PDB file of C-alpha atoms in Angstrom:
ATOM      1  CA  MET N   1      70.589  33.329 149.376  1.00  0.00           C
ATOM      2  CA  ARG N   2      73.653  35.269 149.271  1.00  0.00           C
ATOM      3  CA  ASN N   3      73.887  34.196 153.330  1.00  0.00           C
ATOM      4  CA  ILE N   4      73.612  30.895 152.547  1.00  0.00           C
ATOM      5  CA  VAL N   5      76.000  30.982 149.169  1.00  0.00           C
ATOM      6  CA  VAL N   6      78.983  32.841 151.091  1.00  0.00           C
ATOM      7  CA  ILE N   7      78.766  29.544 153.736  1.00  0.00           C
ATOM      8  CA  THR N   8      78.900  27.031 151.206  1.00  0.00           C
ATOM      9  CA  LEU N   9      81.850  28.348 149.369  1.00  0.00           C
ATOM     10  CA  SER N  10      83.629  30.028 153.050  1.00  0.00           C
ATOM     11  CA  SER N  11      82.826  25.402 154.500  1.00  0.00           C
ATOM     12  CA  ILE N  12      84.605  24.549 151.025  1.00  0.00           C
ATOM     13  CA  LEU N  13      87.390  26.469 151.126  1.00  0.00           C
ATOM     14  CA  VAL N  14      87.916  25.730 154.799  1.00  0.00           C
ATOM     15  CA  ALA N  15      87.880  22.531 153.779  1.00  0.00           C
ATOM     16  CA  CYS N  16      90.571  22.904 150.794  1.00  0.00           C
ATOM     17  CA  ALA N  17      92.757  24.148 153.555  1.00  0.00           C
ATOM     18  CA  TYR N  18      92.511  21.144 156.127  1.00  0.00           C
ATOM     19  CA  ASN N  19      92.785  18.579 153.079  1.00  0.00           C
ATOM     20  CA  LEU N  20      95.854  20.349 151.374  1.00  0.00           C
ATOM     21  CA  LEU N  21      97.917  22.431 153.861  1.00  0.00           C
ATOM     22  CA  LEU N  22      96.931  21.429 157.470  1.00  0.00           C
ATOM     23  CA  ILE N  23      96.379  17.605 157.697  1.00  0.00           C
ATOM     24  CA  PRO N  24      99.757  16.531 154.842  1.00  0.00           C
ATOM     25  CA  HIS N  25     101.607  18.409 157.610  1.00  0.00           C
ATOM     26  CA  GLU N  26     100.286  16.694 160.788  1.00  0.00           C
ATOM     27  CA  ILE N  27      98.915  21.007 161.974  1.00  0.00           C
ATOM     28  CA  LEU N  28      95.536  20.595 163.914  1.00  0.00           C
ATOM     29  CA  SER N  29      93.368  23.154 163.421  1.00  0.00           C
ATOM     30  CA  GLY N  30      91.629  24.636 166.399  1.00  0.00           C
ATOM     31  CA  GLY N  31      88.140  23.514 167.928  1.00  0.00           C
ATOM     32  CA  LEU N  32      87.119  19.918 167.319  1.00  0.00           C
ATOM     33  CA  SER N  33      87.640  20.539 163.228  1.00  0.00           C
ATOM     34  CA  GLY N  34      91.477  20.037 164.836  1.00  0.00           C
ATOM     35  CA  ILE N  35      90.418  17.378 167.432  1.00  0.00           C
ATOM     36  CA  ALA N  36      88.646  15.520 164.426  1.00  0.00           C
ATOM     37  CA  ILE N  37      92.035  16.125 162.110  1.00  0.00           C
ATOM     38  CA  MET N  38      93.957  14.595 165.267  1.00  0.00           C
ATOM     39  CA  LEU N  39      91.240  11.067 164.996  1.00  0.00           C
ATOM     40  CA  GLY N  40      91.472  11.697 161.477  1.00  0.00           C
ATOM     41  CA  ILE N  41      95.368  10.920 161.403  1.00  0.00           C
ATOM     42  CA  ILE N  42      95.672   8.184 163.851  1.00  0.00           C
ATOM     43  CA  THR N  43      92.674   5.969 163.119  1.00  0.00           C
ATOM     44  CA  PRO N  44      90.798   5.092 159.827  1.00  0.00           C
ATOM     45  CA  LEU N  45      87.823   6.854 160.168  1.00  0.00           C
ATOM     46  CA  ASN N  46      87.499  10.057 157.501  1.00  0.00           C
ATOM     47  CA  THR N  47      87.818  13.736 159.042  1.00  0.00           C
ATOM     48  CA  GLY N  48      84.604  14.691 157.760  1.00  0.00           C
ATOM     49  CA  VAL N  49      82.926  12.041 159.415  1.00  0.00           C
ATOM     50  CA  LEU N  50      83.980  12.806 162.858  1.00  0.00           C
ATOM     51  CA  ASN N  51      83.613  16.109 162.306  1.00  0.00           C
ATOM     52  CA  LEU N  52      79.883  15.568 162.434  1.00  0.00           C
ATOM     53  CA  LEU N  53      79.490  13.665 164.549  1.00  0.00           C
ATOM     54  CA  LEU N  54      82.028  15.727 167.298  1.00  0.00           C
ATOM     55  CA  ASN N  55      79.412  18.452 166.174  1.00  0.00           C
ATOM     56  CA  LEU N  56      76.347  17.294 167.312  1.00  0.00           C
ATOM     57  CA  PRO N  57      76.320  17.245 170.864  1.00  0.00           C
ATOM     58  CA  LEU N  58      77.199  21.507 169.605  1.00  0.00           C
ATOM     59  CA  LEU N  59      74.762  22.148 167.954  1.00  0.00           C
ATOM     60  CA  ILE N  60      71.667  20.607 169.316  1.00  0.00           C
ATOM     61  CA  LEU N  61      72.615  23.121 172.662  1.00  0.00           C
ATOM     62  CA  GLY N  62      72.673  25.726 170.071  1.00  0.00           C
ATOM     63  CA  VAL N  63      69.133  25.061 168.906  1.00  0.00           C
ATOM     64  CA  LEU N  64      68.342  25.464 172.290  1.00  0.00           C
ATOM     65  CA  LYS N  65      69.965  29.114 173.789  1.00  0.00           C
ATOM     66  CA  LEU N  66      70.776  30.348 169.567  1.00  0.00           C
ATOM     67  CA  GLY N  67      68.426  31.947 166.846  1.00  0.00           C
ATOM     68  CA  LYS N  68      66.983  28.891 164.612  1.00  0.00           C
ATOM     69  CA  ARG N  69      68.217  31.309 161.829  1.00  0.00           C
ATOM     70  CA  PHE N  70      71.511  31.430 163.232  1.00  0.00           C
ATOM     71  CA  ILE N  71      71.541  27.258 163.885  1.00  0.00           C
ATOM     72  CA  GLY N  72      70.574  27.166 160.549  1.00  0.00           C
ATOM     73  CA  TYR N  73      73.057  28.436 158.918  1.00  0.00           C
ATOM     74  CA  THR N  74      76.367  26.941 161.283  1.00  0.00           C
ATOM     75  CA  ILE N  75      74.030  23.619 160.788  1.00  0.00           C
ATOM     76  CA  LEU N  76      74.543  24.400 157.060  1.00  0.00           C
ATOM     77  CA  SER N  77      78.521  24.710 157.356  1.00  0.00           C
ATOM     78  CA  VAL N  78      79.172  21.377 159.420  1.00  0.00           C
ATOM     79  CA  VAL N  79      76.857  19.561 156.735  1.00  0.00           C
ATOM     80  CA  VAL N  80      78.781  21.446 153.760  1.00  0.00           C
ATOM     81  CA  LEU N  81      82.222  21.692 155.331  1.00  0.00           C
ATOM     82  CA  SER N  82      81.887  17.023 156.967  1.00  0.00           C
ATOM     83  CA  VAL N  83      80.800  16.383 153.361  1.00  0.00           C
ATOM     84  CA  SER N  84      84.078  18.732 151.531  1.00  0.00           C
ATOM     85  CA  LEU N  85      86.527  16.729 153.870  1.00  0.00           C
ATOM     86  CA  TYR N  86      84.892  13.685 152.876  1.00  0.00           C
ATOM     87  CA  ILE N  87      84.854  14.422 149.536  1.00  0.00           C
ATOM     88  CA  ILE N  88      89.079  17.176 149.293  1.00  0.00           C
ATOM     89  CA  PRO N  89      91.139  14.900 148.827  1.00  0.00           C
ATOM     90  CA  VAL N  90      94.490  15.012 151.196  1.00  0.00           C
ATOM     91  CA  TYR N  91      97.181  16.498 148.809  1.00  0.00           C
ATOM     92  CA  LYS N  92     100.449  18.725 150.201  1.00  0.00           C
ATOM     93  CA  ALA N  93      99.736  21.643 148.147  1.00  0.00           C
ATOM     94  CA  THR N  94     103.434  22.506 150.195  1.00  0.00           C
ATOM     95  CA  GLN N  95     106.747  20.498 151.281  1.00  0.00           C
ATOM     96  CA  ASP N  96     106.831  23.629 153.877  1.00  0.00           C
ATOM     97  CA  PRO N  97     105.854  22.835 157.155  1.00  0.00           C
ATOM     98  CA  ILE N  98     105.677  26.917 158.065  1.00  0.00           C
ATOM     99  CA  LEU N  99     104.390  27.858 155.182  1.00  0.00           C
ATOM    100  CA  ALA N 100     101.288  25.517 155.294  1.00  0.00           C
ATOM    101  CA  SER N 101     100.728  26.691 158.853  1.00  0.00           C
ATOM    102  CA  LEU N 102     100.836  29.891 158.050  1.00  0.00           C
ATOM    103  CA  PHE N 103      98.733  29.573 154.831  1.00  0.00           C
ATOM    104  CA  GLY N 104      96.829  26.867 156.154  1.00  0.00           C
ATOM    105  CA  GLY N 105      96.001  29.682 159.416  1.00  0.00           C
ATOM    106  CA  VAL N 106      95.263  32.590 156.783  1.00  0.00           C
ATOM    107  CA  ILE N 107      92.473  30.662 154.898  1.00  0.00           C
ATOM    108  CA  VAL N 108      90.956  29.556 158.000  1.00  0.00           C
ATOM    109  CA  GLY N 109      90.644  32.211 159.003  1.00  0.00           C
ATOM    110  CA  LEU N 110      89.136  33.769 156.153  1.00  0.00           C
ATOM    111  CA  GLY N 111      86.568  31.100 155.560  1.00  0.00           C
ATOM    112  CA  LEU N 112      85.603  31.780 159.468  1.00  0.00           C
ATOM    113  CA  GLY N 113      85.552  35.327 159.431  1.00  0.00           C
ATOM    114  CA  MET N 114      83.222  35.095 155.954  1.00  0.00           C
ATOM    115  CA  ILE N 115      80.429  32.602 158.179  1.00  0.00           C
ATOM    116  CA  PHE N 116      80.367  34.375 161.058  1.00  0.00           C
ATOM    117  CA  ARG N 117      79.866  37.687 158.648  1.00  0.00           C
ATOM    118  CA  ALA N 118      76.831  35.939 157.435  1.00  0.00           C
ATOM    119  CA  ALA N 119      75.145  35.326 160.562  1.00  0.00           C
ATOM    120  CA  GLY N 120      76.866  31.355 160.642  1.00  0.00           C
ATOM    121  CA  SER N 121      79.474  29.472 162.734  1.00  0.00           C
ATOM    122  CA  SER N 122      81.535  25.956 161.977  1.00  0.00           C
ATOM    123  CA  GLY N 123      79.995  24.339 164.714  1.00  0.00           C
ATOM    124  CA  GLY N 124      82.815  22.979 167.423  1.00  0.00           C
ATOM    125  CA  PHE N 125      84.143  26.080 169.767  1.00  0.00           C
ATOM    126  CA  ASP N 126      82.432  28.832 167.449  1.00  0.00           C
ATOM    127  CA  ILE N 127      79.446  27.974 169.175  1.00  0.00           C
ATOM    128  CA  ILE N 128      80.442  28.894 172.924  1.00  0.00           C
ATOM    129  CA  ALA N 129      82.707  31.473 171.693  1.00  0.00           C
ATOM    130  CA  MET N 130      79.510  33.448 169.974  1.00  0.00           C
ATOM    131  CA  LEU N 131      77.423  32.393 172.902  1.00  0.00           C
ATOM    132  CA  LEU N 132      80.207  34.518 174.955  1.00  0.00           C
ATOM    133  CA  SER N 133      80.804  37.117 172.905  1.00  0.00           C
ATOM    134  CA  ARG N 134      77.476  38.143 172.836  1.00  0.00           C
ATOM    135  CA  LYS N 135      76.923  38.416 176.588  1.00  0.00           C
ATOM    136  CA  ARG N 136      80.140  40.582 176.763  1.00  0.00           C
ATOM    137  CA  ASP N 137      82.300  42.597 173.883  1.00  0.00           C
ATOM    138  CA  PHE N 138      85.146  40.103 173.649  1.00  0.00           C
ATOM    139  CA  PRO N 139      86.496  40.026 170.018  1.00  0.00           C
ATOM    140  CA  LEU N 140      85.480  36.608 168.586  1.00  0.00           C
ATOM    141  CA  GLY N 141      89.073  35.248 167.438  1.00  0.00           C
ATOM    142  CA  THR N 142      90.376  35.689 171.024  1.00  0.00           C
ATOM    143  CA  LEU N 143      87.752  33.479 172.352  1.00  0.00           C
ATOM    144  CA  ILE N 144      88.113  30.942 169.519  1.00  0.00           C
ATOM    145  CA  SER N 145      92.279  31.076 170.178  1.00  0.00           C
ATOM    146  CA  ALA N 146      91.937  31.522 173.666  1.00  0.00           C
ATOM    147  CA  MET N 147      89.984  27.966 174.153  1.00  0.00           C
ATOM    148  CA  ASN N 148      92.015  26.418 171.637  1.00  0.00           C
ATOM    149  CA  GLY N 149      95.099  26.030 173.464  1.00  0.00           C
ATOM    150  CA  ILE N 150      93.889  22.769 174.769  1.00  0.00           C
ATOM    151  CA  VAL N 151      94.439  21.573 170.940  1.00  0.00           C
ATOM    152  CA  VAL N 152      97.795  22.803 171.065  1.00  0.00           C
ATOM    153  CA  ALA N 153      98.622  20.368 174.152  1.00  0.00           C
ATOM    154  CA  ILE N 154      97.302  17.056 172.677  1.00  0.00           C
ATOM    155  CA  SER N 155      98.906  17.992 169.465  1.00  0.00           C
ATOM    156  CA  GLY N 156     102.360  17.684 170.904  1.00  0.00           C
ATOM    157  CA  PHE N 157     101.593  14.699 173.201  1.00  0.00           C
ATOM    158  CA  VAL N 158     100.030  12.894 170.174  1.00  0.00           C
ATOM    159  CA  PHE N 159     102.331  13.797 167.473  1.00  0.00           C
ATOM    160  CA  SER N 160     105.563  16.010 168.449  1.00  0.00           C
ATOM    161  CA  TRP N 161     105.782  19.049 169.624  1.00  0.00           C
ATOM    162  CA  ASP N 162     106.882  20.526 166.430  1.00  0.00           C
ATOM    163  CA  ALA N 163     103.409  19.398 164.930  1.00  0.00           C
ATOM    164  CA  ALA N 164     102.626  21.418 168.288  1.00  0.00           C
ATOM    165  CA  LEU N 165     104.221  24.810 167.317  1.00  0.00           C
ATOM    166  CA  LEU N 166     102.669  24.622 164.530  1.00  0.00           C
ATOM    167  CA  THR N 167      99.270  24.045 165.082  1.00  0.00           C
ATOM    168  CA  LEU N 168      99.507  27.481 167.045  1.00  0.00           C
ATOM    169  CA  VAL N 169     100.808  29.556 163.691  1.00  0.00           C
ATOM    170  CA  SER N 170      97.872  28.160 162.243  1.00  0.00           C
ATOM    171  CA  ILE N 171      95.678  28.806 164.924  1.00  0.00           C
ATOM    172  CA  TYR N 172      96.911  32.685 165.909  1.00  0.00           C
ATOM    173  CA  ALA N 173      96.752  33.586 162.101  1.00  0.00           C
ATOM    174  CA  THR N 174      93.539  32.066 162.423  1.00  0.00           C
ATOM    175  CA  GLY N 175      91.798  33.672 165.147  1.00  0.00           C
ATOM    176  CA  LYS N 176      93.650  37.137 164.044  1.00  0.00           C
ATOM    177  CA  VAL N 177      92.130  36.659 160.513  1.00  0.00           C
ATOM    178  CA  VAL N 178      88.797  36.244 161.848  1.00  0.00           C
ATOM    179  CA  ASP N 179      88.717  39.816 163.788  1.00  0.00           C
ATOM    180  CA  THR N 180      89.949  41.301 160.778  1.00  0.00           C
ATOM    181  CA  ILE N 181      87.082  39.793 158.993  1.00  0.00           C
ATOM    182  CA  HIS N 182      83.778  39.729 162.150  1.00  0.00           C
ATOM    183  CA  THR N 183      84.412  43.122 163.650  1.00  0.00           C
ATOM    184  CA  SER N 184      80.827  43.042 165.974  1.00  0.00           C
ATOM    185  CA  HIS N 185      82.799  43.743 168.592  1.00  0.00           C
ATOM    186  CA  ILE N 186      83.578  46.701 167.916  1.00  0.00           C
ATOM    187  CA  LYS N 187      81.059  49.129 168.500  1.00  0.00           C
ATOM    188  CA  LEU N 188      81.346  52.602 167.424  1.00  0.00           C
ATOM    189  CA  THR N 189      79.202  56.261 168.670  1.00  0.00           C
ATOM    190  CA  MET N 190      77.734  58.905 165.982  1.00  0.00           C
ATOM    191  CA  MET N 191      77.574  62.258 165.949  1.00  0.00           C
ATOM    192  CA  ILE N 192      74.387  63.278 163.998  1.00  0.00           C
ATOM    193  CA  ILE N 193      74.430  67.416 163.676  1.00  0.00           C
ATOM    194  CA  THR N 194      71.028  68.466 161.141  1.00  0.00           C
ATOM    195  CA  SER N 195      68.654  70.569 160.298  1.00  0.00           C
ATOM    196  CA  LYS N 196      65.626  67.403 159.419  1.00  0.00           C
ATOM    197  CA  GLY N 197      66.442  65.903 163.137  1.00  0.00           C
ATOM    198  CA  GLU N 198      62.504  64.340 163.292  1.00  0.00           C
ATOM    199  CA  GLU N 199      63.587  62.588 159.581  1.00  0.00           C
ATOM    200  CA  VAL N 200      66.616  61.698 161.049  1.00  0.00           C
ATOM    201  CA  LYS N 201      64.768  60.071 164.125  1.00  0.00           C
ATOM    202  CA  GLN N 202      62.462  58.059 162.450  1.00  0.00           C
ATOM    203  CA  GLN N 203      65.011  56.832 159.643  1.00  0.00           C
ATOM    204  CA  LEU N 204      66.570  54.830 162.686  1.00  0.00           C
ATOM    205  CA  LEU N 205      64.396  54.503 164.335  1.00  0.00           C
ATOM    206  CA  GLU N 206      62.426  52.533 162.282  1.00  0.00           C
ATOM    207  CA  LYS N 207      65.697  50.763 160.669  1.00  0.00           C
ATOM    208  CA  LEU N 208      68.108  50.671 163.024  1.00  0.00           C
ATOM    209  CA  HIS N 209      65.929  49.895 166.144  1.00  0.00           C
ATOM    210  CA  ARG N 210      68.476  51.454 168.493  1.00  0.00           C
ATOM    211  CA  GLY N 211      68.384  54.069 170.953  1.00  0.00           C
ATOM    212  CA  VAL N 212      68.413  57.424 169.897  1.00  0.00           C
ATOM    213  CA  THR N 213      69.399  61.334 172.317  1.00  0.00           C
ATOM    214  CA  ILE N 214      68.249  64.436 170.240  1.00  0.00           C
ATOM    215  CA  MET N 215      69.487  67.108 171.791  1.00  0.00           C
ATOM    216  CA  ASP N 216      68.801  71.687 170.750  1.00  0.00           C
ATOM    217  CA  ALA N 217      71.826  72.798 169.682  1.00  0.00           C
ATOM    218  CA  LYS N 218      71.996  75.963 167.804  1.00  0.00           C
ATOM    219  CA  GLY N 219      74.943  76.878 164.702  1.00  0.00           C
ATOM    220  CA  ALA N 220      77.662  79.634 166.104  1.00  0.00           C
ATOM    221  CA  TYR N 221      78.531  81.663 162.777  1.00  0.00           C
ATOM    222  CA  SER N 222      74.920  80.614 161.120  1.00  0.00           C
ATOM    223  CA  GLY N 223      73.336  80.930 164.302  1.00  0.00           C
ATOM    224  CA  GLU N 224      70.414  78.418 163.243  1.00  0.00           C
ATOM    225  CA  GLY N 225      69.190  75.854 165.739  1.00  0.00           C
ATOM    226  CA  ARG N 226      69.978  71.953 164.628  1.00  0.00           C
ATOM    227  CA  LYS N 227      69.677  68.661 166.163  1.00  0.00           C
ATOM    228  CA  VAL N 228      72.128  66.798 167.603  1.00  0.00           C
ATOM    229  CA  LEU N 229      71.170  62.652 167.441  1.00  0.00           C
ATOM    230  CA  ILE N 230      73.551  60.901 169.310  1.00  0.00           C
ATOM    231  CA  THR N 231      74.065  56.580 168.776  1.00  0.00           C
ATOM    232  CA  VAL N 232      75.472  53.320 169.402  1.00  0.00           C
ATOM    233  CA  ILE N 233      76.318  51.332 166.434  1.00  0.00           C
ATOM    234  CA  THR N 234      78.324  47.799 165.872  1.00  0.00           C
ATOM    235  CA  ARG N 235      80.752  48.094 162.924  1.00  0.00           C
ATOM    236  CA  TYR N 236      78.577  46.323 160.751  1.00  0.00           C
ATOM    237  CA  GLN N 237      75.730  48.712 160.710  1.00  0.00           C
ATOM    238  CA  LEU N 238      77.688  51.285 159.535  1.00  0.00           C
ATOM    239  CA  ALA N 239      77.254  51.701 155.795  1.00  0.00           C
ATOM    240  CA  ASP N 240      73.267  51.784 156.655  1.00  0.00           C
ATOM    241  CA  VAL N 241      73.353  54.262 159.061  1.00  0.00           C
ATOM    242  CA  LYS N 242      75.130  56.726 156.207  1.00  0.00           C
ATOM    243  CA  ALA N 243      72.845  55.702 153.575  1.00  0.00           C
ATOM    244  CA  MET N 244      69.823  55.980 155.718  1.00  0.00           C
ATOM    245  CA  ILE N 245      71.240  59.770 156.726  1.00  0.00           C
ATOM    246  CA  LYS N 246      72.140  60.447 153.549  1.00  0.00           C
ATOM    247  CA  GLU N 247      68.190  60.165 152.712  1.00  0.00           C
ATOM    248  CA  ALA N 248      67.078  62.266 155.210  1.00  0.00           C
ATOM    249  CA  ASP N 249      69.577  64.868 154.596  1.00  0.00           C
ATOM    250  CA  ALA N 250      72.068  65.185 152.589  1.00  0.00           C
ATOM    251  CA  LYS N 251      73.941  67.678 154.260  1.00  0.00           C
ATOM    252  CA  ALA N 252      74.159  66.444 157.626  1.00  0.00           C
ATOM    253  CA  PHE N 253      77.470  66.269 159.560  1.00  0.00           C
ATOM    254  CA  VAL N 254      78.188  63.219 161.248  1.00  0.00           C
ATOM    255  CA  ASN N 255      81.225  62.350 163.622  1.00  0.00           C
ATOM    256  CA  ILE N 256      81.762  59.300 164.150  1.00  0.00           C
ATOM    257  CA  LEU N 257      83.613  58.167 166.920  1.00  0.00           C
ATOM    258  CA  GLN N 258      84.840  53.929 168.341  1.00  0.00           C
ATOM    259  CA  THR N 259      83.585  52.978 172.077  1.00  0.00           C
ATOM    260  CA  THR N 260      86.236  52.007 174.059  1.00  0.00           C
ATOM    261  CA  GLU N 261      83.297  50.260 175.956  1.00  0.00           C
ATOM    262  CA  VAL N 262      79.442  50.423 176.583  1.00  0.00           C
ATOM    263  CA  ILE N 263      77.690  50.353 180.039  1.00  0.00           C
ATOM    264  CA  GLY N 264      73.575  49.987 179.889  1.00  0.00           C
ATOM    265  CA  VAL N 265      71.093  48.280 178.196  1.00  0.00           C
ATOM    266  CA  PHE N 266      72.846  47.277 174.616  1.00  0.00           C
ATOM    267  CA  ASP N 267      72.084  44.814 172.342  1.00  0.00           C
ATOM    268  CA  ARG N 268      75.208  42.384 171.227  1.00  0.00           C
ATOM    269  CA  GLY N 269      74.174  40.099 168.619  1.00  0.00           C
ATOM    270  CA  ILE N 270      75.496  39.063 165.540  1.00  0.00           C
ATOM    271  CA  LYS N 271      74.635  42.016 163.986  1.00  0.00           C
TER     272      LYS N 271
END
């Protein structure tokens, strides 16, 4: 229920950024939403209707390639975003196109980042980026920005190159905010030194579902035996793992390092 509420509110937030900041200045967003915005400006069709129609093929791909929960959340996001674009009036919230581009991109990135954190997506290029990020440890926002070059080019030819540059600013801001919020591509290595190795191991194996390596150790000062547990997790899992360790051994010593790369079997799921 929490994810559904987050996705619903975040999708409405993205629609507000489109209709109040980007569309009035003919600034496009990234991906299929940007194409829908462009078609909505140059044709009498509503942007929300176009966004829904353009996303249908990729939603079908998502059903085939991604989990039911993920694609269910994505369908929810696409529907809420499309309906919100249809209902929310287009209004120029600021007369400055640069401010509209920058803050529009930031607000869109905030909304998309929260949708990703809730295990969904807003459809379009996001589905393709999510598929790629599950195979490799690429930052999701960077992937989305890379695929949006064509949208910038289209904006330049259809509107003006000033509009294309403002679109580029918007897309860049969106990508940076998404990477700040959605951090599942960041991996952490945890070294846990504890006198209750078996209890900590059980907590990690039962609730974390990650591989754990255990080594014997001895305290240099006390001479007492210890267990050293090493595991690699995603940034999202850190708070949960801390709680697990504290529950098993409140006196455990934990060293946390950011991992540059993981080679071998590692689940690159959303969380």
